[in-house]
Amino acid sequence: MRLDDQRRSTNVEYRTGGGGGGGMRGGLPLRMRGLGLGGIIIIGIILLIMPANMRNAILGQIMGGGGGAQTQSVGDSAGSAACPAGQEQSCQFFEVVLGSTEDVWGAVVQQRALPSYGATPATYAQPRLVVFFGQSVDTGCGTATTDVGPFYCPVDSQLYINPSFYETMARRLNAPGDFAQAYVIAHEVGHHVQNLIGATRLVNQARGGPQENQMSVRLELQADCLAGVWGNRERADLSIDAADLQEALNAAHQIGDDTLQRNSRGYASPDSFTHGSSEQRMRWFRRGFDGGDARQCDTFGVRDFRQL
Ligand SMILES: [Zn+2]
């Protein structure tokens, strides 16, 4: 994977400093609002490593909220902080990868080459990526701690990541590599695309019901597939090679629900899966990567969940 000479997105914001509070956009309430944290969609480890009480609060917020997939533009006018000293390489990485997703999804949306679940965007509204270095971050979905891992907040249309997650990936999850890291961002951007096409709303409507986990799995596998579509379309520009693909597939494997559950407690319970098995995550990423067509990422159109 090569990042030199690529366009860098200007939609990346850096937040340094301690925990919550500092660097907050003006006027955004700290309390949970709208979808609450439950609207947050994350890469895979959250429900396993999050304390049960916080998890319940999040799910409870969703069940009590009934807010649906509202999207608000919050704090767009806030200026981006500059890249922190000593972080230039990682800033380049975030800006180039996000920029490449903007190019891909801008074109795909313009071509209307996407599945649709009641919404067909005319243009691609670019999300912002907030790179934070502290222990917690204030978001339109509430305050999140670093433990949560990277996530997308549909309320403010922003992606959040603490770069320390990449160390977690490399060391604890055995998922190293720059393209594996890029896949994480592309997956979260996939959630933004899902927000634009109505998929997020479908899943939120199922919260609290018997289909909740299955709908979550459909959403997550679709985000993996959309990440694959991005990889396909950036193959030439970012010099993505076979080793890169293996990095992403390995990451998809390592963050599969069955693998995470087996590693943490020795066995897997498929009914509790929210992101899909390792095999599913690899297969859907691969599907997007091989075909490059987001319309092939219609996980919601697979009628029998067992065929997903
Ligand atoms: Zn996700």
PDB file of N, CA and C in Angstrom, residues 23 25 66 83-84 108 114 184 305:
ATOM      1  N   GLY A  23     -11.665  20.270  23.838  1.00  0.00           N
ATOM      2  CA  GLY A  23     -11.804  20.129  22.394  1.00  0.00           C
ATOM      3  C   GLY A  23     -13.222  19.873  21.947  1.00  0.00           C
ATOM      4  N   ARG A  25     -16.841  20.509  20.579  1.00  0.00           N
ATOM      5  CA  ARG A  25     -17.451  21.486  19.682  1.00  0.00           C
ATOM      6  C   ARG A  25     -18.465  22.302  20.475  1.00  0.00           C
ATOM      7  N   GLY A  66     -36.488   5.558  20.656  1.00  0.00           N
ATOM      8  CA  GLY A  66     -37.405   5.533  19.517  1.00  0.00           C
ATOM      9  C   GLY A  66     -37.115   6.617  18.511  1.00  0.00           C
ATOM     10  N   CYS A  83      -2.370  18.701  12.703  1.00  0.00           N
ATOM     11  CA  CYS A  83      -1.755  17.421  13.063  1.00  0.00           C
ATOM     12  C   CYS A  83      -0.802  17.635  14.247  1.00  0.00           C
ATOM     13  N   PRO A  84      -0.962  16.853  15.321  1.00  0.00           N
ATOM     14  CA  PRO A  84      -0.076  17.028  16.475  1.00  0.00           C
ATOM     15  C   PRO A  84       1.379  16.732  16.112  1.00  0.00           C
ATOM     16  N   VAL A 108     -19.419   6.674  -6.649  1.00  0.00           N
ATOM     17  CA  VAL A 108     -20.447   5.627  -6.585  1.00  0.00           C
ATOM     18  C   VAL A 108     -21.832   6.234  -6.371  1.00  0.00           C
ATOM     19  N   LEU A 114     -25.553   1.873  -5.837  1.00  0.00           N
ATOM     20  CA  LEU A 114     -25.638   1.435  -4.449  1.00  0.00           C
ATOM     21  C   LEU A 114     -26.960   0.742  -4.199  1.00  0.00           C
ATOM     22  N   VAL A 184     -10.154  -0.722   8.620  1.00  0.00           N
ATOM     23  CA  VAL A 184     -10.944  -0.256   9.762  1.00  0.00           C
ATOM     24  C   VAL A 184     -11.642   1.065   9.418  1.00  0.00           C
ATOM     25  N   PHE A 305     -31.352 -15.851   6.816  1.00  0.00           N
ATOM     26  CA  PHE A 305     -30.184 -15.387   7.567  1.00  0.00           C
ATOM     27  C   PHE A 305     -29.055 -16.414   7.556  1.00  0.00           C
TER      28      PHE A 305
END
